[in-house]
Short mmCIF file of C-alpha atoms and ligand atoms in Angstrom, two decimals:
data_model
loop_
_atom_site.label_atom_id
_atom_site.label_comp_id
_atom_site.label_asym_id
_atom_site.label_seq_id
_atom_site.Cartn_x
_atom_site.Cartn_y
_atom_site.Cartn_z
CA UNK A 13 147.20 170.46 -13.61
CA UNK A 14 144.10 171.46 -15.60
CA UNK A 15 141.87 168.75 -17.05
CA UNK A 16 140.97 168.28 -20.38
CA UNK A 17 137.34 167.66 -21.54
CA UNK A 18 136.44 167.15 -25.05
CA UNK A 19 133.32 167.41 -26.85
CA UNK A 20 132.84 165.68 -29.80
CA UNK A 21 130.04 167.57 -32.17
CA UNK A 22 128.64 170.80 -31.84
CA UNK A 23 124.87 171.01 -31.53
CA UNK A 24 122.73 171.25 -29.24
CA UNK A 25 124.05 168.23 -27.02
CA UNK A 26 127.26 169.68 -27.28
CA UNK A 27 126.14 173.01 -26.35
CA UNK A 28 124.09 172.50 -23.30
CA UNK A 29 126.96 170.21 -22.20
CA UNK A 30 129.62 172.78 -22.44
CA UNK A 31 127.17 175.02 -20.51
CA UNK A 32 125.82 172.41 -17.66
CA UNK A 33 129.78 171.51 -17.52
CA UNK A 34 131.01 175.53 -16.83
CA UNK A 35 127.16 175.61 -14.02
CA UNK A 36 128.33 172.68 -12.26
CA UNK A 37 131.38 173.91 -11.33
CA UNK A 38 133.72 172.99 -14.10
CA UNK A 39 137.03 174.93 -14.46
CA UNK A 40 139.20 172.71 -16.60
CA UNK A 41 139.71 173.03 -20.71
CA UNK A 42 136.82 172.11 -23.03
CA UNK A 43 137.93 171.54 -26.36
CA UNK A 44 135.46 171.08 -29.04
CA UNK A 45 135.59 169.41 -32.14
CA UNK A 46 133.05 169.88 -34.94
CA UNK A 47 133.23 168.88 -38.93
CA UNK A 48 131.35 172.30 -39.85
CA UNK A 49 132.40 175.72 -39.63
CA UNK A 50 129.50 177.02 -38.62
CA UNK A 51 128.29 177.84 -35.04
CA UNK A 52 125.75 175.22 -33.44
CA UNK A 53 122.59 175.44 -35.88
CA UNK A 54 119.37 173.82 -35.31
CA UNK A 55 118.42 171.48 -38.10
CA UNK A 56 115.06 171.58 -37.36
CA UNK A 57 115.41 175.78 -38.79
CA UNK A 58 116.51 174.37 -42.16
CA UNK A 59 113.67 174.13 -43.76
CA UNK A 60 111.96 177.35 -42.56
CA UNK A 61 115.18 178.94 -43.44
CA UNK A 62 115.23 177.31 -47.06
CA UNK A 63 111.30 178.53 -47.64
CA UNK A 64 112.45 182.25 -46.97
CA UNK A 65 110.24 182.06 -43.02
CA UNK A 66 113.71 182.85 -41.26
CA UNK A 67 116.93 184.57 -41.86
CA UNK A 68 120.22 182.54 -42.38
CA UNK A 69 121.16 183.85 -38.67
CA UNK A 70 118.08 182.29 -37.25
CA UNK A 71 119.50 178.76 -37.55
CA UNK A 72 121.84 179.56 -34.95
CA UNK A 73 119.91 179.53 -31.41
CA UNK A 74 123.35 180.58 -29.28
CA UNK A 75 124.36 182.78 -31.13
CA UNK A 76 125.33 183.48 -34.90
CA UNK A 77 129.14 184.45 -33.95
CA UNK A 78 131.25 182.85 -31.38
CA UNK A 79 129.80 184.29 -28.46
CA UNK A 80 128.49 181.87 -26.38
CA UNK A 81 132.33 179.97 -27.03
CA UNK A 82 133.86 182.72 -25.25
CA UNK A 83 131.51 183.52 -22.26
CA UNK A 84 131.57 179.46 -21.39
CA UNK A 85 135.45 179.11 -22.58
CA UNK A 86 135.15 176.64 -24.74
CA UNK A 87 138.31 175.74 -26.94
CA UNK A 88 136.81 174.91 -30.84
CA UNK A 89 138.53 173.47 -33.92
CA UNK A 90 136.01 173.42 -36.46
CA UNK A 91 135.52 172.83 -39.80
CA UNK A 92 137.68 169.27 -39.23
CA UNK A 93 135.43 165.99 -38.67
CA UNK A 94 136.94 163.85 -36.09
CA UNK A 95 137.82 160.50 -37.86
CA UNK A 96 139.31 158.61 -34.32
CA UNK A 97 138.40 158.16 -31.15
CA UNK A 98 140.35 156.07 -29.45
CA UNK A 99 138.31 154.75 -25.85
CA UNK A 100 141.03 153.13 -24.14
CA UNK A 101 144.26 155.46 -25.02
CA UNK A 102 141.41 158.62 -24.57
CA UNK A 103 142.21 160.87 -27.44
CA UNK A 104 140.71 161.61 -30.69
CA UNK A 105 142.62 162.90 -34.05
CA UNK A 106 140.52 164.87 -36.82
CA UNK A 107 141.32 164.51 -40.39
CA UNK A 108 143.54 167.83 -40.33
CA UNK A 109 146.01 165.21 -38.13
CA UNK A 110 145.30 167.52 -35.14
CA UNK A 111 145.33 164.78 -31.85
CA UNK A 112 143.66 165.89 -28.29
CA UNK A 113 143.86 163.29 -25.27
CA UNK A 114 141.12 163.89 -22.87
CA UNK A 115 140.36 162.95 -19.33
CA UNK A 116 136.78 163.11 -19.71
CA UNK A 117 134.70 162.94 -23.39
CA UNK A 118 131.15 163.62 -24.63
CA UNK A 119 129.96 162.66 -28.23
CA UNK A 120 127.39 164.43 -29.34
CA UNK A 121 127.73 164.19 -33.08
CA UNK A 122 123.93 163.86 -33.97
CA UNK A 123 122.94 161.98 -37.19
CA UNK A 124 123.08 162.03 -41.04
CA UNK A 125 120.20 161.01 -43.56
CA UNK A 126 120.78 158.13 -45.33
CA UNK A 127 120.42 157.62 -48.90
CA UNK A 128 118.86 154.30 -50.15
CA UNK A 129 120.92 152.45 -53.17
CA UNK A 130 118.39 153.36 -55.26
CA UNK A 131 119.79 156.81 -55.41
CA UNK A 132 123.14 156.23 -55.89
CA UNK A 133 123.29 156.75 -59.76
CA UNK A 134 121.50 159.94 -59.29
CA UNK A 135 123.37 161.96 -56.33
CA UNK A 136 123.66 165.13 -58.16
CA UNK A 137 120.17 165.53 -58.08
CA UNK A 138 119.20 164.55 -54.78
CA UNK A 139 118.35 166.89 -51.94
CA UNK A 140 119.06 165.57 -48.11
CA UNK A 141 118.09 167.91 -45.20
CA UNK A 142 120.23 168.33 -42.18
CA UNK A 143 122.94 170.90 -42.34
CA UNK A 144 123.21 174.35 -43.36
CA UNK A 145 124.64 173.08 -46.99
CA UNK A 146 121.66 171.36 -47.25
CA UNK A 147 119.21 174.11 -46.21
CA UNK A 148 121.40 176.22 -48.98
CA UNK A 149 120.65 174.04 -51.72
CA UNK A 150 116.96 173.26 -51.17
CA UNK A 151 116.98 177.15 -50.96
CA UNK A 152 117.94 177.78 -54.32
CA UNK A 153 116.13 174.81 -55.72
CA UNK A 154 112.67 176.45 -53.77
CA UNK A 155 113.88 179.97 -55.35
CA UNK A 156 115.10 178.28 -59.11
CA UNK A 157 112.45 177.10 -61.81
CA UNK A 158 109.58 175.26 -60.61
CA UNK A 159 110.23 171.61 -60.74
CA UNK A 160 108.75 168.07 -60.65
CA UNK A 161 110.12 166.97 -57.42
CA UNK A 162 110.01 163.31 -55.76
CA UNK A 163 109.99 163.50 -51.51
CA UNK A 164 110.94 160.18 -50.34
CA UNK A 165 109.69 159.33 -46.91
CA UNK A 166 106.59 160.42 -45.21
CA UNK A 167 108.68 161.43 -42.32
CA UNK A 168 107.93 164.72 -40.33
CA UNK A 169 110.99 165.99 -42.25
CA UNK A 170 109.01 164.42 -45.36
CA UNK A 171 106.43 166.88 -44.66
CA UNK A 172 108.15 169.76 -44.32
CA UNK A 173 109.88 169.35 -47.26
CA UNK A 174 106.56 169.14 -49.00
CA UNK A 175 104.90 172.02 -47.30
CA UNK A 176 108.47 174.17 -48.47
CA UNK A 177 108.09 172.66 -52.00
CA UNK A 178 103.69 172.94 -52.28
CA UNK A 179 103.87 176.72 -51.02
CA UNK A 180 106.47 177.36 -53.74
CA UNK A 181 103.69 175.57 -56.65
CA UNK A 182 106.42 172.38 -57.26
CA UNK A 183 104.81 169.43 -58.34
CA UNK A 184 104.80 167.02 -55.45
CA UNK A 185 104.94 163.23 -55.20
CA UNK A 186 105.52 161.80 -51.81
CA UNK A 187 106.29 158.37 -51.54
CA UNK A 188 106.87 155.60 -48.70
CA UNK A 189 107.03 151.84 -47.95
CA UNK A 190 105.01 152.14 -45.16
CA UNK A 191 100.98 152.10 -46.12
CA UNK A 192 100.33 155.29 -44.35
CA UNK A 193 102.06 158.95 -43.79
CA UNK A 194 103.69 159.23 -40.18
CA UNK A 195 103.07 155.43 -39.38
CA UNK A 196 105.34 154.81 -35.83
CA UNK A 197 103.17 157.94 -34.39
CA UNK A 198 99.89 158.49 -35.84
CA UNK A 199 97.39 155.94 -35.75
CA UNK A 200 95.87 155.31 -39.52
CA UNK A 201 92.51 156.99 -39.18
CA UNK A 202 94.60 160.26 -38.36
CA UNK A 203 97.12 159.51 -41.14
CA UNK A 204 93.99 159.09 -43.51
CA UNK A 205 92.95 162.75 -42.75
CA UNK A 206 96.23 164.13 -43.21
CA UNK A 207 97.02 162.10 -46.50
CA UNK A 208 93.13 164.13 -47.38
CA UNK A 209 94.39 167.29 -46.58
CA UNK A 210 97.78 166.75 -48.99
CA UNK A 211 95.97 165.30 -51.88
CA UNK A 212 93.88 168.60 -51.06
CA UNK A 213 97.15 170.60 -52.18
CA UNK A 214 97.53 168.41 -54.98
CA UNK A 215 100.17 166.25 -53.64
CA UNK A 216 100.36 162.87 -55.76
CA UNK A 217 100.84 160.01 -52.71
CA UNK A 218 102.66 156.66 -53.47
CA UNK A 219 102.19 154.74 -49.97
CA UNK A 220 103.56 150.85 -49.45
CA UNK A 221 105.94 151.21 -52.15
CA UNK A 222 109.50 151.83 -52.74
CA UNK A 223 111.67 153.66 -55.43
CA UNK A 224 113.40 150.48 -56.63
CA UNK A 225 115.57 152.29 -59.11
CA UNK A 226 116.03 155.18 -61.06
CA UNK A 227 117.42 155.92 -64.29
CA UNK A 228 118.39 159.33 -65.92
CA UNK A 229 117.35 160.29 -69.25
CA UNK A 230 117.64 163.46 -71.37
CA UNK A 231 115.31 165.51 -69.30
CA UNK A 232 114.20 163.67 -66.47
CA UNK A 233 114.34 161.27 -63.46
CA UNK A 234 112.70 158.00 -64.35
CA UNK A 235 111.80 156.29 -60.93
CA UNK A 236 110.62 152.79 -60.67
CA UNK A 237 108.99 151.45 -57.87
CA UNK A 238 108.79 148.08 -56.44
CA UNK A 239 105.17 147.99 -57.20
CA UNK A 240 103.36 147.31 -60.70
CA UNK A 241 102.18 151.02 -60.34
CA UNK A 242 103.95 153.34 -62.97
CA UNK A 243 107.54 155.09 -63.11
CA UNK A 244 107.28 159.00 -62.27
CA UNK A 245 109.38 161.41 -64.14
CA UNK A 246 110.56 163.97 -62.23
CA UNK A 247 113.47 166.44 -62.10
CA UNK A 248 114.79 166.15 -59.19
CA UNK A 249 114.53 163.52 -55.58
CA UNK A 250 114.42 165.10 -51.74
CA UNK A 251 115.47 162.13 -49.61
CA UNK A 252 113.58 162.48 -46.05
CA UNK A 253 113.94 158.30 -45.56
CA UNK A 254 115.67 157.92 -42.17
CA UNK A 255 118.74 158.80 -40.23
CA UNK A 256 121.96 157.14 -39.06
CA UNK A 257 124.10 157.79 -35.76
CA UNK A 258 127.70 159.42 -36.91
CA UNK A 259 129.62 157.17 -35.39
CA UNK A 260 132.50 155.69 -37.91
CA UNK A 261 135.00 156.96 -36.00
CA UNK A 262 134.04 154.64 -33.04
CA UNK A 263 135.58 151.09 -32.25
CA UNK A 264 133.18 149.07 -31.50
CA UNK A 265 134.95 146.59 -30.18
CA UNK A 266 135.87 149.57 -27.24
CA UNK A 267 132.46 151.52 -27.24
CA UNK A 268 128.54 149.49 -27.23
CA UNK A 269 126.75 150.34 -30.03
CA UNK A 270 123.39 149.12 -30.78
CA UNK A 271 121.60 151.15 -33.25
CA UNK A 272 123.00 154.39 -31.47
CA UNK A 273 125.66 154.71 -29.05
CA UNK A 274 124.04 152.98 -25.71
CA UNK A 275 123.85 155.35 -22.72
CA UNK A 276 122.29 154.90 -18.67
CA UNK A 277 120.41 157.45 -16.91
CA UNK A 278 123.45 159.61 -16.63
CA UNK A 279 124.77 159.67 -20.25
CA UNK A 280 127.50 157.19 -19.85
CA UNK A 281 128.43 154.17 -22.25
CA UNK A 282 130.24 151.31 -21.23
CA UNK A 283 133.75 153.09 -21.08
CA UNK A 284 134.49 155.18 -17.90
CA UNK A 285 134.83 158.75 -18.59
CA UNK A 286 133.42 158.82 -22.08
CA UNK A 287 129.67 160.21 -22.33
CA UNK A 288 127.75 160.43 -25.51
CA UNK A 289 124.11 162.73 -25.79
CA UNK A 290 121.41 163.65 -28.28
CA UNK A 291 120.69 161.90 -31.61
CA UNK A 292 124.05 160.14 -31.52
CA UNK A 293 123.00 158.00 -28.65
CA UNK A 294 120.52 155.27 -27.04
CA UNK A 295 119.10 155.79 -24.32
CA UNK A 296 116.04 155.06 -22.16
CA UNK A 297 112.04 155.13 -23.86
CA UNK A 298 109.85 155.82 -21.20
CA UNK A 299 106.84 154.06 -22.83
CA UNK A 300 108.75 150.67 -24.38
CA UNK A 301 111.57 151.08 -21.10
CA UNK A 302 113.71 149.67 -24.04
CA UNK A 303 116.78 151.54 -25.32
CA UNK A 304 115.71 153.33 -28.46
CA UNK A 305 117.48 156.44 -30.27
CA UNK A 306 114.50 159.36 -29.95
CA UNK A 307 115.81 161.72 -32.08
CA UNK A 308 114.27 165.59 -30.26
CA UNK A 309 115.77 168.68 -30.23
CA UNK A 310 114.22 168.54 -26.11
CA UNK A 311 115.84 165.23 -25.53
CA UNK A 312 118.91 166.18 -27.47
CA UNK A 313 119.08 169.37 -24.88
CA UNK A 314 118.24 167.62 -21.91
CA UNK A 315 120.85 164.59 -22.67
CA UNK A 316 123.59 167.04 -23.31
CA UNK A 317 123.17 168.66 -19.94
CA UNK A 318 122.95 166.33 -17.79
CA UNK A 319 125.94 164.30 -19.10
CA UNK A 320 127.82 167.99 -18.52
CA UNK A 321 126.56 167.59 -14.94
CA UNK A 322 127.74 164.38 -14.05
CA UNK A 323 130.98 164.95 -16.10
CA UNK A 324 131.30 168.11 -13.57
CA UNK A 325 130.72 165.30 -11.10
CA UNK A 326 127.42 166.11 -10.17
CA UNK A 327 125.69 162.82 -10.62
CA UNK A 328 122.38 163.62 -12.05
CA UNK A 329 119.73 161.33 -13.87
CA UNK A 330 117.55 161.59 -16.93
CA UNK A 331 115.22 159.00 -17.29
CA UNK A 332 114.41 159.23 -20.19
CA UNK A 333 111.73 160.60 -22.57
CA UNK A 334 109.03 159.06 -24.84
CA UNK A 335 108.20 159.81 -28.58
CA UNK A 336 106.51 162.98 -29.23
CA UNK A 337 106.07 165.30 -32.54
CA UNK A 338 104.82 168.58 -32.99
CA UNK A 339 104.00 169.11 -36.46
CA UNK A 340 102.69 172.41 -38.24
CA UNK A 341 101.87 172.35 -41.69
CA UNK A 342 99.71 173.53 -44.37
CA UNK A 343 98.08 175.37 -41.39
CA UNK A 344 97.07 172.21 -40.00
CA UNK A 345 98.85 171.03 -36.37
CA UNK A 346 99.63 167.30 -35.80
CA UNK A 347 100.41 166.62 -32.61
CA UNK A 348 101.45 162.35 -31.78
CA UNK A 349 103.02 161.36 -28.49
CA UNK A 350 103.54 158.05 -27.21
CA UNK A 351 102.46 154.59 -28.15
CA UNK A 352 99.73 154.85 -30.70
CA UNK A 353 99.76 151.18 -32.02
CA UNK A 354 99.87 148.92 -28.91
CA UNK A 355 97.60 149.63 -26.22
CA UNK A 356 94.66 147.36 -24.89
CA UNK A 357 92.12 150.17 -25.23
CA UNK A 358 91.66 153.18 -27.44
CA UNK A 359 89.15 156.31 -27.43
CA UNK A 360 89.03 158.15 -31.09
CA UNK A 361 87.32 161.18 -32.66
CA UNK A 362 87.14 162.41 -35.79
CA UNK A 363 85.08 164.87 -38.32
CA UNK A 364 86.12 163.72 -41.69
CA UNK A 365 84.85 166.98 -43.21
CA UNK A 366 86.81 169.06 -40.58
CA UNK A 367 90.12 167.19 -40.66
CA UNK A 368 89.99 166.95 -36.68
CA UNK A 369 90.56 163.85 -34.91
CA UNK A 370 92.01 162.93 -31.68
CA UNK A 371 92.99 159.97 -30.30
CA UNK A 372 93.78 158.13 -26.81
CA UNK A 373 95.50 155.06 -26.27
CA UNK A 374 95.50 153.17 -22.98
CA UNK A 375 97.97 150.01 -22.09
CA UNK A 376 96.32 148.71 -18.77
CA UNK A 377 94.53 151.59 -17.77
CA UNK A 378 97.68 153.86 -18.43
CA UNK A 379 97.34 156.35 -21.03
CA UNK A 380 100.53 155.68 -23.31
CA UNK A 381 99.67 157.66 -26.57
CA UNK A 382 97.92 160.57 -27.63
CA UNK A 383 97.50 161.77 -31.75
CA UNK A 384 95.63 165.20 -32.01
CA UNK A 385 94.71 166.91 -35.40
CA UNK A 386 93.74 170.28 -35.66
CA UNK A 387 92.08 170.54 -31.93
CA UNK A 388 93.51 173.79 -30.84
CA UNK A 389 90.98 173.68 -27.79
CA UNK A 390 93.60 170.96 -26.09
CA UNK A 391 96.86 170.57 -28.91
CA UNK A 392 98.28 174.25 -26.83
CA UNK A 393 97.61 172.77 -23.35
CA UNK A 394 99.01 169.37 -24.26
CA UNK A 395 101.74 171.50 -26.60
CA UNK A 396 102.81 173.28 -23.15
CA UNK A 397 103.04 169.63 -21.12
CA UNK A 398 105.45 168.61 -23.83
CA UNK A 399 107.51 171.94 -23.96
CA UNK A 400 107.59 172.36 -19.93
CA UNK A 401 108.85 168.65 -19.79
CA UNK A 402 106.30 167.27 -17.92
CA UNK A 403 106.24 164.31 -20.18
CA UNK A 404 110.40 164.21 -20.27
CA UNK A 405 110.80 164.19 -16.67
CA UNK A 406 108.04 161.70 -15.64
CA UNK A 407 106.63 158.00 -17.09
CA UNK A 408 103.82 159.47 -15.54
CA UNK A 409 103.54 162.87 -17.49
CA UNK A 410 100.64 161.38 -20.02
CA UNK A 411 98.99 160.28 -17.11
CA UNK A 412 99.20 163.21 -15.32
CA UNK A 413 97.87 165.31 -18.57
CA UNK A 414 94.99 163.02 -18.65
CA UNK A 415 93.90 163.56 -14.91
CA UNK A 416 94.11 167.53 -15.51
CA UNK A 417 90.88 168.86 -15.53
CA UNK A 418 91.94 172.12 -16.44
CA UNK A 419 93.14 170.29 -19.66
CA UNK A 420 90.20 168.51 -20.59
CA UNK A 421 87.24 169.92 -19.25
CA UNK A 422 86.77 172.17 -22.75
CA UNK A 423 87.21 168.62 -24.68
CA UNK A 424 84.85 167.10 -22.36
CA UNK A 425 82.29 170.23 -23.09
CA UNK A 426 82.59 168.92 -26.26
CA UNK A 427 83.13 165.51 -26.58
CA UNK A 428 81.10 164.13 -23.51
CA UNK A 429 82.36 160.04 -24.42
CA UNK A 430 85.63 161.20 -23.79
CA UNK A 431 84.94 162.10 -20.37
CA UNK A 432 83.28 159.20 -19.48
CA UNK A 433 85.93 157.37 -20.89
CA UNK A 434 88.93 159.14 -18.98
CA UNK A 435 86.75 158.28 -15.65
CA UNK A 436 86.41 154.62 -16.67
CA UNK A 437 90.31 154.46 -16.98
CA UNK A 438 91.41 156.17 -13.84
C1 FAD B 24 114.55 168.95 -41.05
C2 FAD B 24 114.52 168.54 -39.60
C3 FAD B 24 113.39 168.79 -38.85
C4 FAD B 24 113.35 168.45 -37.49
N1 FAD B 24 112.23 168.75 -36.78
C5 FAD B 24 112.22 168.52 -35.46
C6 FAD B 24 111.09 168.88 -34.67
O1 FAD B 24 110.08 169.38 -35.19
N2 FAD B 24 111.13 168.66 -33.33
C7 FAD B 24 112.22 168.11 -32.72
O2 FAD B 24 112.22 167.94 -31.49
N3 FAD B 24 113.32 167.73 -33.45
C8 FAD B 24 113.34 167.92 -34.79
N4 FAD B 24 114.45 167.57 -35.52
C9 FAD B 24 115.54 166.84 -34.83
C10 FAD B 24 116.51 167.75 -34.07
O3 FAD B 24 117.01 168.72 -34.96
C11 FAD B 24 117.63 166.88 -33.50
O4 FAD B 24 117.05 165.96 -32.60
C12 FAD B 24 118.69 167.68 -32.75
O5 FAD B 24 119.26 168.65 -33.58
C13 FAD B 24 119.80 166.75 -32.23
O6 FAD B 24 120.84 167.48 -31.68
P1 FAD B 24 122.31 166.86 -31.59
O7 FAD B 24 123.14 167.87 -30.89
O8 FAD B 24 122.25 165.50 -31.06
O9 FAD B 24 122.77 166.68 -33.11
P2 FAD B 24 123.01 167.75 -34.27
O10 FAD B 24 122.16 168.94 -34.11
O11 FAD B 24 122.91 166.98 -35.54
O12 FAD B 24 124.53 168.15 -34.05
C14 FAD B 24 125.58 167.25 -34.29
C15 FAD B 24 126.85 168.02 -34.58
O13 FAD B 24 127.94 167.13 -34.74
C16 FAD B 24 128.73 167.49 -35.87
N5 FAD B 24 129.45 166.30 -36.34
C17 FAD B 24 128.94 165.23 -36.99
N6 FAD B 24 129.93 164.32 -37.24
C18 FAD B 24 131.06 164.83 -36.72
C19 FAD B 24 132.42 164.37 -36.64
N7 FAD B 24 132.81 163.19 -37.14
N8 FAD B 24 133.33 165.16 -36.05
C20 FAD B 24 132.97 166.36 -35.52
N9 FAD B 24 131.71 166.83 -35.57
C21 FAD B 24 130.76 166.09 -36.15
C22 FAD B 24 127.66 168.02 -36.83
O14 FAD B 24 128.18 168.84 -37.83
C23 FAD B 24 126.78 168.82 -35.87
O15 FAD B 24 127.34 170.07 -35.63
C24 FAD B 24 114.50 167.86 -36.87
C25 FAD B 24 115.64 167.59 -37.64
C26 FAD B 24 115.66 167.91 -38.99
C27 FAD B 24 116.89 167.62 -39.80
#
């Protein structure tokens, strides 16, 4: 008798799943459940898609129709969340009442924004950016009226949303608890530049505080801080200010949750048969070798296929991958991989006037983080280690980019410290 495999979700972990499942050998039914309608989209695309830089079918990297369903045979009910998932019995039940038992599961149902209290007397006029709704509306707010518009979170998705809103002449204010923009992955001498360059586009910053609460009068958005600074009136809030795993359909007492699902080196959680991949799920940080949720379209990818594989029964590892962010905006490129804030020993340079810096961070003579503003002479070599994996596959991959000399030897030209400071660590 055929088997049945279920995915849960239906982006990108889902999708190289299905595919990794149907490579590996796979001939049993894969059913797939998703909430949206929609193909798999790319939230990443949103943005781009909301500021006019892509068409609507560009969100959808396999395919805009149902395609890539058909050539890998994949069964989908969409537009139906799945509120159940029962571990032990092995089936799930969506909220149309429809039921599927599996032999074999995979939840890949990535991650929603969440919206702080303060907010919560004010939905109507708060943006959020992570489905195709979303992109939508921030669309037609980019294309309405120009607007006084609070971002909330100095996030990378913070940042987009700013760049979308600046390049269509909104009034900007950006604010964030933490003192300085991007602070888990850019050391504060970097963030100092790039907070320059925004103030440089008229962006109003707010940094260490938090929208305490926000009241509505005839025309505007009153928002208080936590602060003594003053309230800003705008006219409407985008939310950028963290993500949670979508996991309420989940027992916990049958499935281990930490702050994600928790997952080994071959995508499994604590229940046999049951798999979970991409933003949903915990797995291994090559830098902290703690269990941390690294939300990357890459890592999302590389989870999803090889839990397929060893679902196919082709036990296959991933060991992980380490923080990394490739940022465009405002024609500047931010590039921040690794452990920035805890190393014994750091190299740094920067040209205030220039907005360029770069920074290298060693923990015991191993390179563990690297933050690079507007250096094209090494950000498209170091760009290509991230994009070819080198860093994904291997603890070693910083290391490895710092003993290139094809890499460095132009930064070296330049920056002759750095050199002698790469020998000194090796
Ligand atoms: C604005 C933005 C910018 C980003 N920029 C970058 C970037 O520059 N670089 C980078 O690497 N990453 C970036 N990311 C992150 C990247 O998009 C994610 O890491 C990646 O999409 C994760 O893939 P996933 O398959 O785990 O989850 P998702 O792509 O979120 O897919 C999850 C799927 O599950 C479905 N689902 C959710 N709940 C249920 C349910 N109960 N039942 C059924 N289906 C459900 C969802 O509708 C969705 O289809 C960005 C994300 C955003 C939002």
């Amino acid at each position: 008798m055929s088997e049945n495999y279920l995915l849960v979700g239906n982006g990108c972990a889902a999708m190289e799943c299905a595919k990794s499942l149907r490579e590996n050998g796979y001939t049993g039914n894969i059913y797939l459940l998703s909430d949206l309608l929609e193909p798999a989209y790319n939230p990443m695309l949103i943005t781009y898609f909301a500021s006019g830089k892509i068409e609507y079918d560009a969100m959808f990297p396999y395919g805009s129709n149902m395609d890539f369903y058909t050539r890998y045979n994949i069964l989908p009910y969409l537009g139906s969340p799945v509120i159940n998932l029962d571990a032990k019995e092995q089936f799930v039940e969506n909220s149309k009442g429809l039921i599927i038992q599996y032999d074999k599961a995979l939840i890949a149902t990535g991650s929603s924004p969440i919206i702080p209290p303060a907010f919560s007397n004010v939905v109507d006029y708060v943006y959020t950016l992570r489905t195709i709704e979303d992109g939508v509306k921030f669309r037609k707010l980019l294309r309405g009226p120009k607007k006084r518009v609070l971002v909330v979170g100095a996030s990378m998705v913070g940042i987009k949303a700013v760049e979308a809103l600046v390049e269509n002449d909104f009034e900007v204010c950006l604010v964030d608890f933490a003192k300085y923009i991007f602070p888990m992955i850019a050391h504060k001498n970097c963030s100092l530049l790039i907070q320059e360059i925004l103030r440089s586009k008229n962006v109003k910053l707010r940094f260490g505080t938090a929208v305490e609460r926000v009241e509505k009068d005839k025309n505007n958005l009153v928002t208080y801080f936590t602060d003594e600074g003053s309230a800003e009136e705008v006219d409407c809030i985008v939310v950028c200010a963290g993500v949670r795993p979508n996991i309420s359909f989940l027992d916990p007492d049958q499935v281990d949750i930490d702050h994600g699902i928790l997952v080994n080196q071959y995508m499994e959680t604590n229940v046999p048969g049951l798999y979970a991949a991409g933003d949903v799920s915990q797995g291994d940080d090559l830098i902290s070798g703690e269990k941390r949720i690294i939300g990357l379209w890459a890592n999302a990818r590389y989870q999803g296929r090889t839990a397929g594989a060893n679902m196919a029964g082709k036990k296959t590892k991933y060991l992980g991958t380490l923080p990394h962010n490739i940022t465009h905006f405002m024609e500047h490129d931010f590039i921040g991989v690794g452990n920035i804030l805890n190393g014994d020993d750091m190299y740094e340079e920067y040209d205030e006037d220039n907005y360029t810096y770069c920074c290298f961070v060693w923990d015991k003579k191993k390179l563990i983080g690297v933050n690079i503003l507007n250096m094209p002479e090494i950000s498209g070599i170091l760009k290509n280690y991230i994009i070819k994996g080198l860093l994904t596959d291997s603890a070693d991959g910083l290391s490895k980019f710092a003993n290139d000399s094809l890499a460095l030897a132009k930064l070296y030209n330049k920056y002759p410290r750095l050199e002698k400071k790469f020998l000194e660590m090796r």
